[in-house]
Short mmCIF file of C-alpha atoms and ligand atoms in Angstrom, two decimals:
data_model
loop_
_atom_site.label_atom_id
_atom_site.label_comp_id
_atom_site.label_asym_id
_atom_site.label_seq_id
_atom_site.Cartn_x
_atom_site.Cartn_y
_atom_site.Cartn_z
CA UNK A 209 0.00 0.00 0.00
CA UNK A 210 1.49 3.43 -1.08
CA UNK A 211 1.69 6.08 1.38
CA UNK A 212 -0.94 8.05 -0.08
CA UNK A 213 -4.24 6.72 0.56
CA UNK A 214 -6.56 9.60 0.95
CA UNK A 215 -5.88 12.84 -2.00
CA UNK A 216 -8.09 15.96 -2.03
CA UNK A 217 -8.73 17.05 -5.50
CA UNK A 218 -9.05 20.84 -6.59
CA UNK A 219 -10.63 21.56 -10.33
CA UNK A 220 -10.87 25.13 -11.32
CA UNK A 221 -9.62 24.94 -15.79
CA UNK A 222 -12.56 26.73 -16.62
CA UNK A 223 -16.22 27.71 -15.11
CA UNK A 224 -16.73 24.67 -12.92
CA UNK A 225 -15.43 24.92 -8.78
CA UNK A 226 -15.30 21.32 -7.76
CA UNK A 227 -13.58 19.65 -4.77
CA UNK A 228 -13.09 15.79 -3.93
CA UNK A 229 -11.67 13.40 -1.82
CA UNK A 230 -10.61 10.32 -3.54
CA UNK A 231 -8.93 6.86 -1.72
CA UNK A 232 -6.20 5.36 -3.69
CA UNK A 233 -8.50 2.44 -5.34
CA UNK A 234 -10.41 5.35 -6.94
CA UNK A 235 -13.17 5.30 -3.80
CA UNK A 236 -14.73 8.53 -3.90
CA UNK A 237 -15.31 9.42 -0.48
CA UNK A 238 -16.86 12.72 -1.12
CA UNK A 239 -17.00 15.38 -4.47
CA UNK A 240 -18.65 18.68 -4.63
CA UNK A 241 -19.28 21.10 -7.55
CA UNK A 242 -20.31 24.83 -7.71
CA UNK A 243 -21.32 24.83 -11.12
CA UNK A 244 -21.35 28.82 -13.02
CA UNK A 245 -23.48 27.93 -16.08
CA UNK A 246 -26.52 30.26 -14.63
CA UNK A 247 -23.63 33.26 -13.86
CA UNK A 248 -22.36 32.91 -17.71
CA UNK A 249 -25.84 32.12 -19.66
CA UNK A 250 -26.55 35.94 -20.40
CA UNK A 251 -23.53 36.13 -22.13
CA UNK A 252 -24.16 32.84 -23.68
CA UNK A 253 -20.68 31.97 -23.06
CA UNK A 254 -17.80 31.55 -20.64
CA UNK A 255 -16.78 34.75 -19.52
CA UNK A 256 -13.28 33.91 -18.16
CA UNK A 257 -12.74 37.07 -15.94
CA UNK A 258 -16.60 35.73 -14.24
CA UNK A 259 -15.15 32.33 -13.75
CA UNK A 260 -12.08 33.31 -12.27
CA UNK A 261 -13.36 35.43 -9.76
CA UNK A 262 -16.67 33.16 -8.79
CA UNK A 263 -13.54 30.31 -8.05
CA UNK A 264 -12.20 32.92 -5.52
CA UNK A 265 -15.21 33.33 -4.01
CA UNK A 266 -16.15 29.33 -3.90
CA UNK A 267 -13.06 27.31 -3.14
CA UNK A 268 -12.61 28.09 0.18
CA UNK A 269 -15.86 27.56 1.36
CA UNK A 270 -16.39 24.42 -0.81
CA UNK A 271 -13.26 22.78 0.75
CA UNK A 272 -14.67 23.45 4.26
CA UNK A 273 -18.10 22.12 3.72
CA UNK A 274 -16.52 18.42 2.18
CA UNK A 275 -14.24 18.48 5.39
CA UNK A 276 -17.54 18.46 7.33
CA UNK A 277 -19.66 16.81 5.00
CA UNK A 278 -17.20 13.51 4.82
CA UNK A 279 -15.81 14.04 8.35
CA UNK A 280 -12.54 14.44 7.18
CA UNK A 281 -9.85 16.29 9.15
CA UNK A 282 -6.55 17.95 7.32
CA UNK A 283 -4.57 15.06 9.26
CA UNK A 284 -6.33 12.00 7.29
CA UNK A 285 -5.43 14.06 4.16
CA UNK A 286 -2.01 12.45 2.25
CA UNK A 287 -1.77 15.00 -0.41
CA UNK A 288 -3.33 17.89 -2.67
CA UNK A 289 -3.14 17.28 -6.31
CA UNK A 290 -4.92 20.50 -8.25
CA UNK A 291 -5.42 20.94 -12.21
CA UNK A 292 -2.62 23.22 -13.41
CA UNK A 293 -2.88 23.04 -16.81
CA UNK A 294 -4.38 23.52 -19.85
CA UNK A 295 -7.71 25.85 -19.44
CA UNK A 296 -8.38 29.06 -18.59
CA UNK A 297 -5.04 31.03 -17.19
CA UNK A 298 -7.11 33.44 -14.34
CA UNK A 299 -9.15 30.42 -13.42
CA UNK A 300 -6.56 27.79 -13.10
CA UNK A 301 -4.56 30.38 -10.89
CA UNK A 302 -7.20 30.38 -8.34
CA UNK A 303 -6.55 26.64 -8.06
CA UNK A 304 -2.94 26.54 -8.07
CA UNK A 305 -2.85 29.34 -5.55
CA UNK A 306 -5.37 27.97 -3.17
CA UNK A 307 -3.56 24.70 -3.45
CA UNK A 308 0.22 25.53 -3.25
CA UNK A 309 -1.44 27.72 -0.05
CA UNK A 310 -3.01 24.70 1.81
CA UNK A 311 -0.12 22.81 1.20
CA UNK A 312 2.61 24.81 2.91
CA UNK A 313 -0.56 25.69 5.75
CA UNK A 314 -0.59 21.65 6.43
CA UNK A 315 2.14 20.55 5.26
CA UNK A 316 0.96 18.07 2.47
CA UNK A 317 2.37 17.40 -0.73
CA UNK A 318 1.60 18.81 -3.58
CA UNK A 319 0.95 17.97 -7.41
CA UNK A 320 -0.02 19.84 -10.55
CA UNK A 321 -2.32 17.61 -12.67
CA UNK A 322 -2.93 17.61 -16.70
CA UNK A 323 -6.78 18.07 -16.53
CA UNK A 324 -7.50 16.10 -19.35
CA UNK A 325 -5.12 13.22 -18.32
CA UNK A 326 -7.53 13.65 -15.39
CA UNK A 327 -10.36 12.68 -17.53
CA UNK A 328 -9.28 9.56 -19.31
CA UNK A 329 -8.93 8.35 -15.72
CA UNK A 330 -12.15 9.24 -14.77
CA UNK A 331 -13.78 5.35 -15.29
CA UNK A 332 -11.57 4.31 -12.00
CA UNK A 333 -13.70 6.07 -10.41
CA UNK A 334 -16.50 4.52 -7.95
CA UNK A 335 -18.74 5.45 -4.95
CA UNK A 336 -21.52 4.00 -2.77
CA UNK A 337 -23.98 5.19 -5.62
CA UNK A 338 -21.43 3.96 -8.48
CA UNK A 339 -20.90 0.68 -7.50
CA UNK A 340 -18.31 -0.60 -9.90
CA UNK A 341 -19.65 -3.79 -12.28
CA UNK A 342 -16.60 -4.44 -13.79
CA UNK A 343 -12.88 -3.57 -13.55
CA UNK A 344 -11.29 -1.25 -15.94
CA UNK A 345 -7.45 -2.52 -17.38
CA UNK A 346 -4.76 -1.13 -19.29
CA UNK A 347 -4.66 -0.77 -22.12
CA UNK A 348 -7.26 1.28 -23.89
CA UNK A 349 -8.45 3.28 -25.91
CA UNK A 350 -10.34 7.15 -24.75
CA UNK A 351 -12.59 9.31 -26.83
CA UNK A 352 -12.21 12.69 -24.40
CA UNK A 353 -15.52 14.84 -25.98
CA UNK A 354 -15.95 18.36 -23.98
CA UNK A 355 -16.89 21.85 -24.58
CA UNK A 356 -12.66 22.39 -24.81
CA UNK A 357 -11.51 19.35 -26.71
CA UNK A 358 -12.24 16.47 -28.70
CA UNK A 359 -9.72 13.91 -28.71
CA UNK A 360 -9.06 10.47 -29.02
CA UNK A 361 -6.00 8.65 -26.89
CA UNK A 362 -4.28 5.15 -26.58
CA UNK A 363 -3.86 4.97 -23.42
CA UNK A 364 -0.94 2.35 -22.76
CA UNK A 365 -1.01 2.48 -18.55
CA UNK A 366 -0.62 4.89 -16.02
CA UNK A 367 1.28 7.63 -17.52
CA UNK A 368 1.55 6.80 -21.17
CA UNK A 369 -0.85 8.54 -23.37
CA UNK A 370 -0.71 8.01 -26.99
CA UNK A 371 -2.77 11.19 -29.26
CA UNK A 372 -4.56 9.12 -31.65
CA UNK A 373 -6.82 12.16 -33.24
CA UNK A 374 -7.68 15.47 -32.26
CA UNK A 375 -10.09 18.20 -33.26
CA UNK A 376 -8.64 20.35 -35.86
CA UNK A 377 -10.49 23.37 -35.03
CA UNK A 378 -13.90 23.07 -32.70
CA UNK A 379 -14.28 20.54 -30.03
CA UNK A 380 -17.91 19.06 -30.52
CA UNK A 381 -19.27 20.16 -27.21
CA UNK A 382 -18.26 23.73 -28.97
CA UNK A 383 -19.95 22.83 -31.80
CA UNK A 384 -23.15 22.07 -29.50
CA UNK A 385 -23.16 25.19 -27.88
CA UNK A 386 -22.42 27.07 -30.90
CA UNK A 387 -25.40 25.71 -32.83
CA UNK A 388 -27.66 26.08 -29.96
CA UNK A 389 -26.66 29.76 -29.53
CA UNK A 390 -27.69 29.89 -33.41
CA UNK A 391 -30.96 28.18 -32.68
CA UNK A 392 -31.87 31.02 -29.85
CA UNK A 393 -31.62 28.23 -27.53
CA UNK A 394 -30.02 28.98 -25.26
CA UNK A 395 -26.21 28.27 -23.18
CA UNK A 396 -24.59 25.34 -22.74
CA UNK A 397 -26.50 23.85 -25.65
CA UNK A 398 -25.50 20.27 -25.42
CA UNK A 399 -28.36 19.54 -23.11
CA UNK A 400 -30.81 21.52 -24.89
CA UNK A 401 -29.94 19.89 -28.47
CA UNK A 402 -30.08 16.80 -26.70
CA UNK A 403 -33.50 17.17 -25.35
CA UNK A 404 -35.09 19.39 -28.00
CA UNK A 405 -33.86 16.76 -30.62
CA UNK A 406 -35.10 13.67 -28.83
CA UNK A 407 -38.36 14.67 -31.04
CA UNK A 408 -37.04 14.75 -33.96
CA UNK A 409 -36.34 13.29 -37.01
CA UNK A 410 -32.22 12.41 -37.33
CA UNK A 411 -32.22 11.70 -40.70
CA UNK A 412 -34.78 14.81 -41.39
CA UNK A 413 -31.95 17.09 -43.18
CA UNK A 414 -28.56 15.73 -44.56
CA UNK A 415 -25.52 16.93 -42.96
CA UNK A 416 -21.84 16.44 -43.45
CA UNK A 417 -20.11 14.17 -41.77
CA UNK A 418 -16.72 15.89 -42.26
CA UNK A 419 -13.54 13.81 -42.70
CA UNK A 420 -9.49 15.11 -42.03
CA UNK A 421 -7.52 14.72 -45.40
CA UNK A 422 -4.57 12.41 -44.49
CA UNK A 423 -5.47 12.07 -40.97
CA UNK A 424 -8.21 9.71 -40.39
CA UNK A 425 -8.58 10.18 -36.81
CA UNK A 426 -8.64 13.73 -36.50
CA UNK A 427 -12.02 15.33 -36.15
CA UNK A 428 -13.64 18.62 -37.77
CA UNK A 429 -16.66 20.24 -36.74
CA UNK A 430 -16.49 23.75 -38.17
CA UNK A 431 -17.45 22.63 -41.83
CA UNK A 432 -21.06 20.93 -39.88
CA UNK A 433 -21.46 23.94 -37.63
CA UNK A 434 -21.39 26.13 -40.91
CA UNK A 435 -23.54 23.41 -43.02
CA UNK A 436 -26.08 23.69 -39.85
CA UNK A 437 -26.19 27.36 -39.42
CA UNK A 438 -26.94 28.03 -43.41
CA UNK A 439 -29.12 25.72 -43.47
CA UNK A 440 -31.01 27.52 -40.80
CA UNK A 441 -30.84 30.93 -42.63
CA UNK A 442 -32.58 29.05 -45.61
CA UNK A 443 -35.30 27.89 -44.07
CA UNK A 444 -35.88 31.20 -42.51
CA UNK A 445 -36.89 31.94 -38.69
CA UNK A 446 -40.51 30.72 -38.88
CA UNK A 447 -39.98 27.62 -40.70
CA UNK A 448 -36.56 26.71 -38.85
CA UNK A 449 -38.65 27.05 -35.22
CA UNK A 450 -40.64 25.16 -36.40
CA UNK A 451 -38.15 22.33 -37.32
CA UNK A 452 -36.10 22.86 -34.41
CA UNK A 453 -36.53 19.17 -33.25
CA UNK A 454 -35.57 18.11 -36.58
CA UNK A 455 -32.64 20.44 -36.66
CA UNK A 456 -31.11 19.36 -33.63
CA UNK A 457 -31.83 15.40 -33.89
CA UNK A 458 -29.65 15.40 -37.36
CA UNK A 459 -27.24 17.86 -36.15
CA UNK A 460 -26.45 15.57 -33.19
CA UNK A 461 -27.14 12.62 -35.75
CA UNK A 462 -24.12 14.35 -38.09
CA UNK A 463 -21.82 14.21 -34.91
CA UNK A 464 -22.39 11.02 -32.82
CA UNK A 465 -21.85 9.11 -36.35
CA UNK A 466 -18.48 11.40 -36.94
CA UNK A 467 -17.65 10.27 -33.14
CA UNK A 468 -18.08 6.57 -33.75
CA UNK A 469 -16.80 6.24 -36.93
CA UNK A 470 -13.22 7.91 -36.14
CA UNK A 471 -13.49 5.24 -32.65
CA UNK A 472 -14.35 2.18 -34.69
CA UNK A 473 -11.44 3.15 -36.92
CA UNK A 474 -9.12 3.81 -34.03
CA UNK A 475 -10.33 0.42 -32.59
CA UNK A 476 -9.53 -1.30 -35.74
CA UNK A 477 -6.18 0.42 -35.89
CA UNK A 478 -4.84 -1.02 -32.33
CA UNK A 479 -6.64 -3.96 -32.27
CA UNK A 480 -8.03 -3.06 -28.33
CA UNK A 481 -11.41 -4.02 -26.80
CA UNK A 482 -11.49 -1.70 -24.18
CA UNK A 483 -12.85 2.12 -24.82
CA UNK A 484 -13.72 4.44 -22.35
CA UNK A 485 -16.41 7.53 -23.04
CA UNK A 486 -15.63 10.74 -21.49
CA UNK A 487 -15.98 14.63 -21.11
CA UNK A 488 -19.17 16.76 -20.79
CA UNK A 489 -20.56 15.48 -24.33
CA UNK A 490 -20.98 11.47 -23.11
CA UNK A 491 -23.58 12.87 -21.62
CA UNK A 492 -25.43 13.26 -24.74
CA UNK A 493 -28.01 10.49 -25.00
CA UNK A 494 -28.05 9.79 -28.42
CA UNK A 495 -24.28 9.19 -28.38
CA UNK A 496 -24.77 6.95 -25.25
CA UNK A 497 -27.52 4.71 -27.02
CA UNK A 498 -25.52 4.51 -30.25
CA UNK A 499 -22.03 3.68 -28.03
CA UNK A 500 -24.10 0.88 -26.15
CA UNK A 501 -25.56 -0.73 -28.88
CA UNK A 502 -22.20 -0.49 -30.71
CA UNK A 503 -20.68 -2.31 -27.51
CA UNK A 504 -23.16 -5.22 -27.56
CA UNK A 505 -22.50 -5.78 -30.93
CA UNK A 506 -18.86 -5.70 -31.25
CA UNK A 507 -18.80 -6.93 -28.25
CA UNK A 508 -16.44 -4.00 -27.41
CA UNK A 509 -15.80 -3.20 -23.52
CA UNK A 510 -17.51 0.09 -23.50
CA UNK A 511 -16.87 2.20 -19.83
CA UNK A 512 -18.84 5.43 -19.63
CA UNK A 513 -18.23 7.00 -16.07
CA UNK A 514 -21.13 8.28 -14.31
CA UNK A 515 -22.06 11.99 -15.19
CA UNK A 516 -20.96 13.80 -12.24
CA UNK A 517 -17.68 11.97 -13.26
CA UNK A 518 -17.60 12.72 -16.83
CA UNK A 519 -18.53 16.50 -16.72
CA UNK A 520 -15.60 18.67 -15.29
CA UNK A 521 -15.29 17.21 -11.05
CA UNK A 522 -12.34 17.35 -8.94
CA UNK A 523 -12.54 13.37 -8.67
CA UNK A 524 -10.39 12.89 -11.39
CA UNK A 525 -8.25 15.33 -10.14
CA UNK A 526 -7.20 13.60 -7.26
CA UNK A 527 -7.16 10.18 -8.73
CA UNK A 528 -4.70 11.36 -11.54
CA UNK A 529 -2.80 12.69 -8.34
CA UNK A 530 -3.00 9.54 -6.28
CA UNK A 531 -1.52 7.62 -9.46
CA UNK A 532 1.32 10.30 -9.88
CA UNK A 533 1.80 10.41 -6.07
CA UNK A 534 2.07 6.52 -5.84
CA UNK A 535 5.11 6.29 -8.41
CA UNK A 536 6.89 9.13 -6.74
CA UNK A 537 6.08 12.44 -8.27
CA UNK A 538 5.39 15.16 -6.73
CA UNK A 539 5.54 19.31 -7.54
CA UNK A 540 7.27 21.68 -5.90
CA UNK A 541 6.05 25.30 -4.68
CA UNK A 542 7.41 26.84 -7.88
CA UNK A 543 4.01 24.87 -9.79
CA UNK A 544 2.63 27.38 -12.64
CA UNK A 545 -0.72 27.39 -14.26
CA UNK A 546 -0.57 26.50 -18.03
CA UNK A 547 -2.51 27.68 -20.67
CA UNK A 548 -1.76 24.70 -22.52
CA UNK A 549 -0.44 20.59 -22.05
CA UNK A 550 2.93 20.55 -21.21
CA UNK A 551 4.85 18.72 -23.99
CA UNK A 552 5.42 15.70 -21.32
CA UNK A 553 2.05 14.88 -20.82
CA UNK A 554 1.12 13.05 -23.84
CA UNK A 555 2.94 11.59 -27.00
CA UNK A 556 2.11 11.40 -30.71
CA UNK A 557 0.72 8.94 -32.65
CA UNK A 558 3.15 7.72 -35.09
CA UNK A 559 0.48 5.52 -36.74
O1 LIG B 700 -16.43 18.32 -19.77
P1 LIG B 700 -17.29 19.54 -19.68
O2 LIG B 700 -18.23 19.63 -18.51
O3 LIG B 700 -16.44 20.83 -19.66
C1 LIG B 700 -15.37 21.07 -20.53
O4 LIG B 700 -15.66 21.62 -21.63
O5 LIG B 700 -14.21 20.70 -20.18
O6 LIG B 700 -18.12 19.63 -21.04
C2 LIG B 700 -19.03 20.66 -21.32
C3 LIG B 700 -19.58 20.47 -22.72
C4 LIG B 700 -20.42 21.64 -23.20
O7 LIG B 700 -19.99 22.00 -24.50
C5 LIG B 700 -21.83 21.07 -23.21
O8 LIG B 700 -22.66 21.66 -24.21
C6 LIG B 700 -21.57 19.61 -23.52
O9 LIG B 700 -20.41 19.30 -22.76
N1 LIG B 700 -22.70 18.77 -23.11
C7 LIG B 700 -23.44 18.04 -23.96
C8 LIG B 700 -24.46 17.44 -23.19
N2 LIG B 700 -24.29 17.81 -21.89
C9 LIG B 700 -23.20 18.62 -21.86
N3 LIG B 700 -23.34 17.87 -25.29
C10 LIG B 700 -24.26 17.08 -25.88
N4 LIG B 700 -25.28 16.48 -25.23
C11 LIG B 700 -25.40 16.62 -23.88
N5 LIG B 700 -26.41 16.00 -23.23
ZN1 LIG B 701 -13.06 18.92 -18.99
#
């Protein structure tokens, strides 16, 4: 047993405050989330300079009220592991800060975690609602599908992240939102396409299910978002409210069939049996239904962490930092927010 067997997690990348503590077999003993969506919706947007100061004003108190709520005292806490990089600069400094802070205050170590390394790790995760059915095993493969990124990783074990396929310009849960911000309907628009279009008719209007020339795994989503968006001017306002259901059932159509196809590929490409769905957009339930069915078929291990797990939550912060802890890694005070990955964190495909 490694020394670290109890890890509070700190996530702050982007708009959502979330705090966790996590037991080294991925036991969650306790996560919270303040979630800013109804703070940023009348900008329809993320408003970066909002997020970063709503952390300020939430950490603190958030930290404090999962002490109580899992009566946990600093002393049965091994470590602090806190998102430093990539996402928003101002809001991963109110992390950092906070958690390079608590550490000297209690004299825990400390480590900077890559958040979306975070989420590929997220389906280790269990709790007494989660009750895990089946145990997850390296190696496999990751389709990470948020409102920041779309991309698709080998992941060989702990540590050793392979970039399969990335989004060459918008991530689909940006796509989502963007289209739903077209449609008038409103911010973040994943849900809303999701349940507007469970009405409608997917195969209603024909759109393009875009492919990367010379990389086959890499996604696209600007050339649907503009296919979408014209389409809407043609139809006009009256006749596209009208069809809204229809609109956003083959919109989502267009990209849970772009999703798939570029995993079946990548599946076919490694040979693996294991795939794990994360990020806010495995949320969508068409995607889930289609991934499912795909699973039974293929007969494909398919692990989709619970919600609260997939969507940004500082569970998979602390798990990422109980694996780094465990081999020996730790980071010192002089731990910096970054914009972006660090060029460690994950490897190319040479595929
Ligand atoms: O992982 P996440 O909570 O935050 C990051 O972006 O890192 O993902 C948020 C994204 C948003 O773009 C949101 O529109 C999308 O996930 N999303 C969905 C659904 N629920 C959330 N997209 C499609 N269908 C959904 N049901
Ligand atoms: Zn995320």
């Amino acid at each position: 047993m490694s020394n670290f067997e109890y890890v509070l997690g700190i996530e702050t990348s982007c708009d959502d405050t979330s705090v966790a503590l996590v037991r080294q077999d991925g036991f969650v003993v306790g996560c919270l989330a303040a979630n800013q969506d109804l703070v940023h919706r009348p900008f329809g947007g993320i408003v970066p300079e909002i997020a970063s100061r709503n952390h300020t004003l939430q950490l603190l108190p958030l930290i404090e009220e999962l002490l109580a709520r899992t009566n946990f005292t600093w002393s049965k806490i091994d470590g602090i592991a806190v998102t430093s990089r990539p996402g928003l600069i101002g809001s991963l400094l109110v992390g950092v800060v906070t958690a390079k802070t608590l550490a000297i205050m209690y004299e825990k170590p400390l480590i900077g975690v890559n958040h979306l390394e975070a989420h590929l790790l997220a389906a280790f995760l269990f709790d007494e609602e989660f009750v895990k059915y089946k145990n997850l095993k390296f190696p496999y493969l990751a389709l990470a599908v948020s409102g920041g990124h779309t991309q698709l990783y080998l992941v060989k074990e702990r540590g050793d992240y392979e970039i399969l396929g990335r989004t060459v310009d918008d991530a689909a849960g940006e796509a989502f939102d963007k289209f739903a911000k077209y449609l008038g309907l409103g911010f973040p628009g994943g849900q809303l396409i999701d349940s507007v279009g469970r009405d409608g008719n997917p195969s209603a209007f024909q759109l393009p299910r875009t492919t990367v020339k010379g990389a086959p795994l890499d996604f696209s989503f600007s050339g649907l978002k503009t296919a979408a968006t014209r389409l809407v001017d043609a139809l006009g306002i009256e006749e596209s409210v009208k069809r809204r259901a229809d609109l956003c059932a083959s919109f989502q159509e267009a990209v849970v069939e772009t999703l798939m196809s570029k995993l079946s590929l990548a599946l076919q490409k490694t040979g693996l049996s294991r795939v794990v769905l994360t990020g806010g957009v495995s949320a969508n339930t068409r995607l889930r239904n289609v991934a499912n069915e795909w699973s039974v078929k293929s007969g494909v291990e398919l692990f989709i962490p619970p919600m609260k797990y997939c969507t940004d939550n500082a569970a998979m912060v602390a798990k990422a930092g109980l694996d780094r802890f465990s081999v020996g890694e730790f980071s010192s005070q002089d731990l910096m927010p970054l914009a972006n990955s660090a060029p460690a964190d994950f490897h190319e495909s040479s595929r």
